[in-house]
CSV table of C-alpha atoms in Angstrom, one decimal:
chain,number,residue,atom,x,y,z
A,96,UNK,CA,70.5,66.5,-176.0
A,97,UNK,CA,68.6,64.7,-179.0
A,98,UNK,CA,68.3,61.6,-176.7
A,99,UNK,CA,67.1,63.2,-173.7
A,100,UNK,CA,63.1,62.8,-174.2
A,101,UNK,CA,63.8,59.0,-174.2
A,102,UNK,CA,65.9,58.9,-171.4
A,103,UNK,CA,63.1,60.9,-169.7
A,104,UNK,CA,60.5,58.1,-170.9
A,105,UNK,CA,62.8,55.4,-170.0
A,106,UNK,CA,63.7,56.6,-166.5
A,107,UNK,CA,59.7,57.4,-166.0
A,108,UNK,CA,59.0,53.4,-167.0
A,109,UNK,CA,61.2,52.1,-164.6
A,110,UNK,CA,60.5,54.0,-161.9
A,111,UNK,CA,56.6,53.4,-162.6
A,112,UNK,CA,58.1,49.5,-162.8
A,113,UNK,CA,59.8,49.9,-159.5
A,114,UNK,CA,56.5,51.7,-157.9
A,115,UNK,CA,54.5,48.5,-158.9
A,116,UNK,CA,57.1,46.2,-157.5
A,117,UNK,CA,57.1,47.7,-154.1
A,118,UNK,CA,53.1,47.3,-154.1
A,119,UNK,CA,53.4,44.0,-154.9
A,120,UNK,CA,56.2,43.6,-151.9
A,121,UNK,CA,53.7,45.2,-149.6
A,122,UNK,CA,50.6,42.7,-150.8
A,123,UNK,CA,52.4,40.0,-150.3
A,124,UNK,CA,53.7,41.3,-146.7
A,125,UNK,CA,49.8,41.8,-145.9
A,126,UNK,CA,48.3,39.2,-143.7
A,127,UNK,CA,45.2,37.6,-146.2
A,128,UNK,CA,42.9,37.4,-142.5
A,129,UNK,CA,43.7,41.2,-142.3
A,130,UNK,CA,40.2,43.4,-143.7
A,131,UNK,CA,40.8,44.9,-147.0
A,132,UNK,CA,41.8,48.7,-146.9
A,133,UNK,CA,39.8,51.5,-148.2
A,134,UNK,CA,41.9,51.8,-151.3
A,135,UNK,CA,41.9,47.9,-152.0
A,136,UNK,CA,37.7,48.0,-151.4
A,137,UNK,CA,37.6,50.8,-154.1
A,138,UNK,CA,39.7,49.2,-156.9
A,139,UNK,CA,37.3,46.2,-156.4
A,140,UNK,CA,34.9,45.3,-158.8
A,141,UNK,CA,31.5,45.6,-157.9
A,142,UNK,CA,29.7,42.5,-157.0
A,143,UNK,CA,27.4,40.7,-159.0
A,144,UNK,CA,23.6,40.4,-158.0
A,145,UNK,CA,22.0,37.4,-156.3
A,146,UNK,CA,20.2,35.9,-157.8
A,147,UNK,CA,19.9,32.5,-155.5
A,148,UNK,CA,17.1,32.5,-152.7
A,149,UNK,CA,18.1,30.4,-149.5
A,150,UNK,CA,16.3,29.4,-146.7
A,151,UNK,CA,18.5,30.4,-143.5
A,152,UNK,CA,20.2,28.6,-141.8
A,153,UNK,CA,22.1,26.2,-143.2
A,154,UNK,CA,25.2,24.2,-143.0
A,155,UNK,CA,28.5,25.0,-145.2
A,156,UNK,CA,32.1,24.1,-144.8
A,157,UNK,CA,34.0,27.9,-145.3
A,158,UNK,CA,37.4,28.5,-146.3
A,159,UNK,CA,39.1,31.5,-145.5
A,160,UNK,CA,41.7,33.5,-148.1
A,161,UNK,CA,44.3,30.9,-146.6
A,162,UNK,CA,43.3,27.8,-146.9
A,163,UNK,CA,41.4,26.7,-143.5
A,164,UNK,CA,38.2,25.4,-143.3
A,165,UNK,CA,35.4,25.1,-140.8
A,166,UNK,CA,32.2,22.9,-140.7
A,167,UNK,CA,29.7,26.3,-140.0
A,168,UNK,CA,26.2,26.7,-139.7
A,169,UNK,CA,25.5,29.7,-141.5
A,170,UNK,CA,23.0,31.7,-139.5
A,171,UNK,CA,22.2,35.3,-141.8
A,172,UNK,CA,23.9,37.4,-143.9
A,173,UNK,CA,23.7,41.1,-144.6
A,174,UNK,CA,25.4,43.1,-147.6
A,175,UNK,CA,28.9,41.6,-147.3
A,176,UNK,CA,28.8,39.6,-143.8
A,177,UNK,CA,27.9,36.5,-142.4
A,178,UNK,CA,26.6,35.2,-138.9
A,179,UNK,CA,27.7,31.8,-138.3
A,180,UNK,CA,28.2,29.2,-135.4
A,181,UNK,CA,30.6,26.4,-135.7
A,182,UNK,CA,28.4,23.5,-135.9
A,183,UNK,CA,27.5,21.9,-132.7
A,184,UNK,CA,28.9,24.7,-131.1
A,185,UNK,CA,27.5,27.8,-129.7
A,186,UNK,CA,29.9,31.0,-129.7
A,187,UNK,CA,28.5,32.9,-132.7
A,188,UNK,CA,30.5,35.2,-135.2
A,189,UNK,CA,30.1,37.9,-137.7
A,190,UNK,CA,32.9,37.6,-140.5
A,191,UNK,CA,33.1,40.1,-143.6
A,192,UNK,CA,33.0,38.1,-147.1
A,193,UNK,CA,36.8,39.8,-148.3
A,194,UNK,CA,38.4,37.2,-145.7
A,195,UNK,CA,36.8,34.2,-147.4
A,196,UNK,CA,37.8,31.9,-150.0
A,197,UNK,CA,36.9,33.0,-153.8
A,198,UNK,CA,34.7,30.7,-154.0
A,199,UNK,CA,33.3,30.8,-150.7
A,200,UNK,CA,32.7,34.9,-151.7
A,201,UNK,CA,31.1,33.9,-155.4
A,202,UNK,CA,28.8,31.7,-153.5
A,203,UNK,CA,27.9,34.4,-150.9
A,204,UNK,CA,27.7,37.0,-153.1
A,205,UNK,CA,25.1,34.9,-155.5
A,206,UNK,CA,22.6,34.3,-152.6
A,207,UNK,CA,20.1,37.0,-151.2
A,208,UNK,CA,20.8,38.4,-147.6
A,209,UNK,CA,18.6,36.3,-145.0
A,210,UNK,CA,18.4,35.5,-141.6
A,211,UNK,CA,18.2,37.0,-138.3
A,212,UNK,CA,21.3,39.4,-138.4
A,213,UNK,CA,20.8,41.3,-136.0
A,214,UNK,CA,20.0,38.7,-133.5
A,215,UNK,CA,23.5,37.5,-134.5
A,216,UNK,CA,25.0,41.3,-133.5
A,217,UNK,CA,22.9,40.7,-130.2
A,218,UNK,CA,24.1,37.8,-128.9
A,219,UNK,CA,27.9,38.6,-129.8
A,220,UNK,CA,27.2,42.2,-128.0
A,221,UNK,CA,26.2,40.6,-125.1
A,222,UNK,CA,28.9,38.2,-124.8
A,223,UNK,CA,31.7,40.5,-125.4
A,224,UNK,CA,29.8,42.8,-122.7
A,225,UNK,CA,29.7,40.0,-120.3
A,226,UNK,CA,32.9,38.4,-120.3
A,227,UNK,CA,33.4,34.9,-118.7
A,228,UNK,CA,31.0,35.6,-116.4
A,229,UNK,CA,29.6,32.5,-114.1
A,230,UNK,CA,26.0,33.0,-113.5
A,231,UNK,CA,25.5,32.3,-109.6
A,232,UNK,CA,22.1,30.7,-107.9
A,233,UNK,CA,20.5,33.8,-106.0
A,234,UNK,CA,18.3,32.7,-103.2
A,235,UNK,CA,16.4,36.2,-102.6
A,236,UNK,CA,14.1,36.6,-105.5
A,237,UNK,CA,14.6,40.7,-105.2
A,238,UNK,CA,17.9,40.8,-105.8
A,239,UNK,CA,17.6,38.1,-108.6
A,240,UNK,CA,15.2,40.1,-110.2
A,241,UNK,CA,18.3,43.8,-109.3
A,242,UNK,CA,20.4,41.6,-111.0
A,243,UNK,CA,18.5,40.5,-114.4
A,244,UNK,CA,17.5,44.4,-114.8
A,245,UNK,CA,21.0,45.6,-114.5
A,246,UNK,CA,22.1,43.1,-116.5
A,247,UNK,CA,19.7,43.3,-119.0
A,248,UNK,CA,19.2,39.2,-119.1
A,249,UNK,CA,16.5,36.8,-118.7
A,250,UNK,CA,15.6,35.6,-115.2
A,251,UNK,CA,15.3,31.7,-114.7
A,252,UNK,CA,13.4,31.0,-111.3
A,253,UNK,CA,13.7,27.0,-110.5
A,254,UNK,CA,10.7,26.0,-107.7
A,255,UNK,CA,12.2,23.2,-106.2
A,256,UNK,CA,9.3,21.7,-104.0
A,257,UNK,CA,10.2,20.2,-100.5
A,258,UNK,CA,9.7,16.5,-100.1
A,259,UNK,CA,9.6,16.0,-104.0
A,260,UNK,CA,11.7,13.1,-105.0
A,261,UNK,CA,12.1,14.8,-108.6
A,262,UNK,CA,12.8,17.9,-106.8
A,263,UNK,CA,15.6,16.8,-104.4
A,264,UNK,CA,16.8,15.5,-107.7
A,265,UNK,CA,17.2,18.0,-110.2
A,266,UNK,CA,18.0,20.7,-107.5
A,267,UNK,CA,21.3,18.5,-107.0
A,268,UNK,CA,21.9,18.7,-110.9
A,269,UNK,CA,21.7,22.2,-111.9
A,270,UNK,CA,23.0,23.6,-108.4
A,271,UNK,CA,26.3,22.1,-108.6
A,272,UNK,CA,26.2,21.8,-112.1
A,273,UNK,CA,29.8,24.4,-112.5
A,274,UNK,CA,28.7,23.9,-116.5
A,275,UNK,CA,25.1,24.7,-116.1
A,276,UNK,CA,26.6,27.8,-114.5
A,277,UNK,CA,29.1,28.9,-117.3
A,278,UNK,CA,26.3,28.5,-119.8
A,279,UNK,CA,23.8,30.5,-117.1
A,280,UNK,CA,26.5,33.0,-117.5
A,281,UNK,CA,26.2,33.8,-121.2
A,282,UNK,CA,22.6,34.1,-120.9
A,283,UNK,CA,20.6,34.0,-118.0
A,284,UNK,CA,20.0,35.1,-114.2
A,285,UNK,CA,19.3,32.5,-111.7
A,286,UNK,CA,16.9,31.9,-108.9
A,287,UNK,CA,16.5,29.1,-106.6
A,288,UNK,CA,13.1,29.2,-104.4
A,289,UNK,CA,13.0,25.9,-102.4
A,290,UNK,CA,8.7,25.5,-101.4
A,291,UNK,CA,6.9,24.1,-99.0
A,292,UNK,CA,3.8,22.8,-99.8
A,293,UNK,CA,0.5,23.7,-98.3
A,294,UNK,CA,0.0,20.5,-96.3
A,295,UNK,CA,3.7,21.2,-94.7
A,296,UNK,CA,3.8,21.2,-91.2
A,297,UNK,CA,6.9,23.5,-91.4
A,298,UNK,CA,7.1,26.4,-89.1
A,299,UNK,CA,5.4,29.1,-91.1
A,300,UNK,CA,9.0,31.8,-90.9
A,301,UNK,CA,9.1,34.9,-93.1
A,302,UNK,CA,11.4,33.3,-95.5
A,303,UNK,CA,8.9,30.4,-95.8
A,304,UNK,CA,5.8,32.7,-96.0
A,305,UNK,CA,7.8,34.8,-99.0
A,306,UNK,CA,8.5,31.8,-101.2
A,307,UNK,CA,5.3,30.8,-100.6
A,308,UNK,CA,4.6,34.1,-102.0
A,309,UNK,CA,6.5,34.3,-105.3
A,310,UNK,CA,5.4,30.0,-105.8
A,311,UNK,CA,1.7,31.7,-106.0
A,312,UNK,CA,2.5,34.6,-108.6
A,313,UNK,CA,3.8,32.1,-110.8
A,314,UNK,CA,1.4,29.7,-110.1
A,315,UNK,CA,2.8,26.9,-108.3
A,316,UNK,CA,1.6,24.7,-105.7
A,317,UNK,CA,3.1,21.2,-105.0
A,318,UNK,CA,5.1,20.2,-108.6
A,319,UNK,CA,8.7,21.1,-109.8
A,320,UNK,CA,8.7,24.0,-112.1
A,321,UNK,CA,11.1,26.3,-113.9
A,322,UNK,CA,9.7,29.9,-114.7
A,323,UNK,CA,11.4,32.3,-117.5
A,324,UNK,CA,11.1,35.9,-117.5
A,325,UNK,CA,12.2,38.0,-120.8
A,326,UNK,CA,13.1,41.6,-120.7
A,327,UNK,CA,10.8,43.5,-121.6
A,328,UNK,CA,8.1,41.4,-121.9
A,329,UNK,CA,5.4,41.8,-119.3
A,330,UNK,CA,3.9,37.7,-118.9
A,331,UNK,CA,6.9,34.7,-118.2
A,332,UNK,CA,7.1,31.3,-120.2
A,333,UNK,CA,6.6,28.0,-117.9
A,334,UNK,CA,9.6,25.5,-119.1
A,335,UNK,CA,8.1,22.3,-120.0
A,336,UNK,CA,9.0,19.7,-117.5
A,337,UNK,CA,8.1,17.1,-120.1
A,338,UNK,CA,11.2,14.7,-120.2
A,339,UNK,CA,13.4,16.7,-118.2
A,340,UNK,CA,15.8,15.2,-115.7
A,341,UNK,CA,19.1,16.6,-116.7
A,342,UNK,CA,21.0,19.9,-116.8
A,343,UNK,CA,21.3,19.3,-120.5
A,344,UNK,CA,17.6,18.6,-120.9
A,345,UNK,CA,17.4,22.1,-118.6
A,346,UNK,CA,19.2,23.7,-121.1
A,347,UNK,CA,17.9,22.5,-124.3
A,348,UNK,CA,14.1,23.5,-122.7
A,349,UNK,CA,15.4,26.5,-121.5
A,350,UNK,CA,17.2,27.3,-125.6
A,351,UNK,CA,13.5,26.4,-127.0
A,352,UNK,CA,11.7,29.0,-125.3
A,353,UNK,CA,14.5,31.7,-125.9
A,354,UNK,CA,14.1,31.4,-129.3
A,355,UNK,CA,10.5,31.1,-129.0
A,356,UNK,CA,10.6,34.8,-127.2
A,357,UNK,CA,13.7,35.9,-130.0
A,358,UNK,CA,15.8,36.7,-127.6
């Protein structure tokens, strides 16, 4: 009976050994891409300050806890997430600091929070709201402008002018343009309005008299012109026609002015 207190202590050590064990079983078992739980988040240490200002955005190659490693352009950060785009790409994504590298964390963790975060949240809201959806080229400029509301995008009206060279042109690009479409589909609604100018000798039919109609609100006569309208903002942006003659000149115009409006 004298020896029982230390076979007490010794059977408490090796069950507390054996407890440990089996954590260390279960960490290793844990998939490092997997968020960290609650538990793990509180036994952390708390991060250090920033102290490092940067100016947002900027390019970094990131490594994740297992080893692979992307060529990102790092858009914002907020507390202990990141916006980023892979660079020259366009899908954007929002990725908690605990699934990086150590030293991708230290340097996150060092620099202040910047950026437009919440544009980031946005953009991946909307795309995870719309799917794979193919935007489509709506020829009644009512139900283009249903469509934008419901959808809560931006309306791009294209006024291609009858008899225009440039016009016959560009309406071939960007109508049958299946990528123009898919990247339409992320982030616009279309409308196609084909005009006939005033010296037209054209039957004057009510489809004809109501694109003349809309061509006047915006302000166009006898040129090719693409009009943006932004939710919620009253006046639309006029794309600059400067230089454009592809769909990826359309779309690179088109880009400009969404970010211009912070959309």
């Amino acid at each position: 009976m004298k020896n029982s207190p230390l076979l007490i202590i010794g059977l408490a050590l090796v069950f507390a050994g054996c407890t440990d064990l089996s954590k260390l079983e279960k960490d290793d078992e844990k998939d490092p891409l997997d968020p960290a739980t609650p538990e793990e988040m509180a036994s952390e240490k708390p991060a250090a300050a920033a102290t490092q200002a940067v100016r947002y955005p900027f390019e970094r190659v990131i490594k994740d806890l297992s080893g692979r490693s992307i060529e990102a352009t790092i858009l914002a950060k907020l507390d202990s997430e990141i916006g980023f785009e892979k660079v020259n790409g366009t899908q954007k994504f929002i990725l908690p600091l605990d699934r990086l590298s150590e030293e991708d964390q230290a340097f996150f963790k060092g620099i202040y929070d910047g950026g437009d975060f919440q544009s980031v949240s946005k953009v991946i809201a909307r795309a995870a709201r719309l799917g794979d959806r193919e935007a489509v080229w709506n020829r009644d400029f009512e139900r283009a402008e249903r469509e934008a509301d419901k959808l809560g995008l931006p309306r791009l009206t294209a006024f291609f002018i009858a008899g225009d060279p440039r016009s016959k042109a560009l309406e071939k690009e960007l109508l049958f343009s299946r990528a123009f479409r898919e990247w339409a589909g992320q982030n616009l609604v279309l409308c196609a309005i084909p005009v006939e100018p005033p010296q037209s000798r054209m039957a004057i039919t009510s489809v004809v008299a109501e694109n003349r109609r809309v061509a006047e609100l915006y302000g166009v006569t006898d040129s090719l012109s693409l009009a943006l309208n932004i939710p919620e903002k009253e006046d639309f942006y006029r794309v600059s026609m400067e230089g454009v003659e592809t769909v990826e000149d359309v779309i690179e115009a088109v880009e400009k002015l969404l970010k211009k409006a912070k959309w």
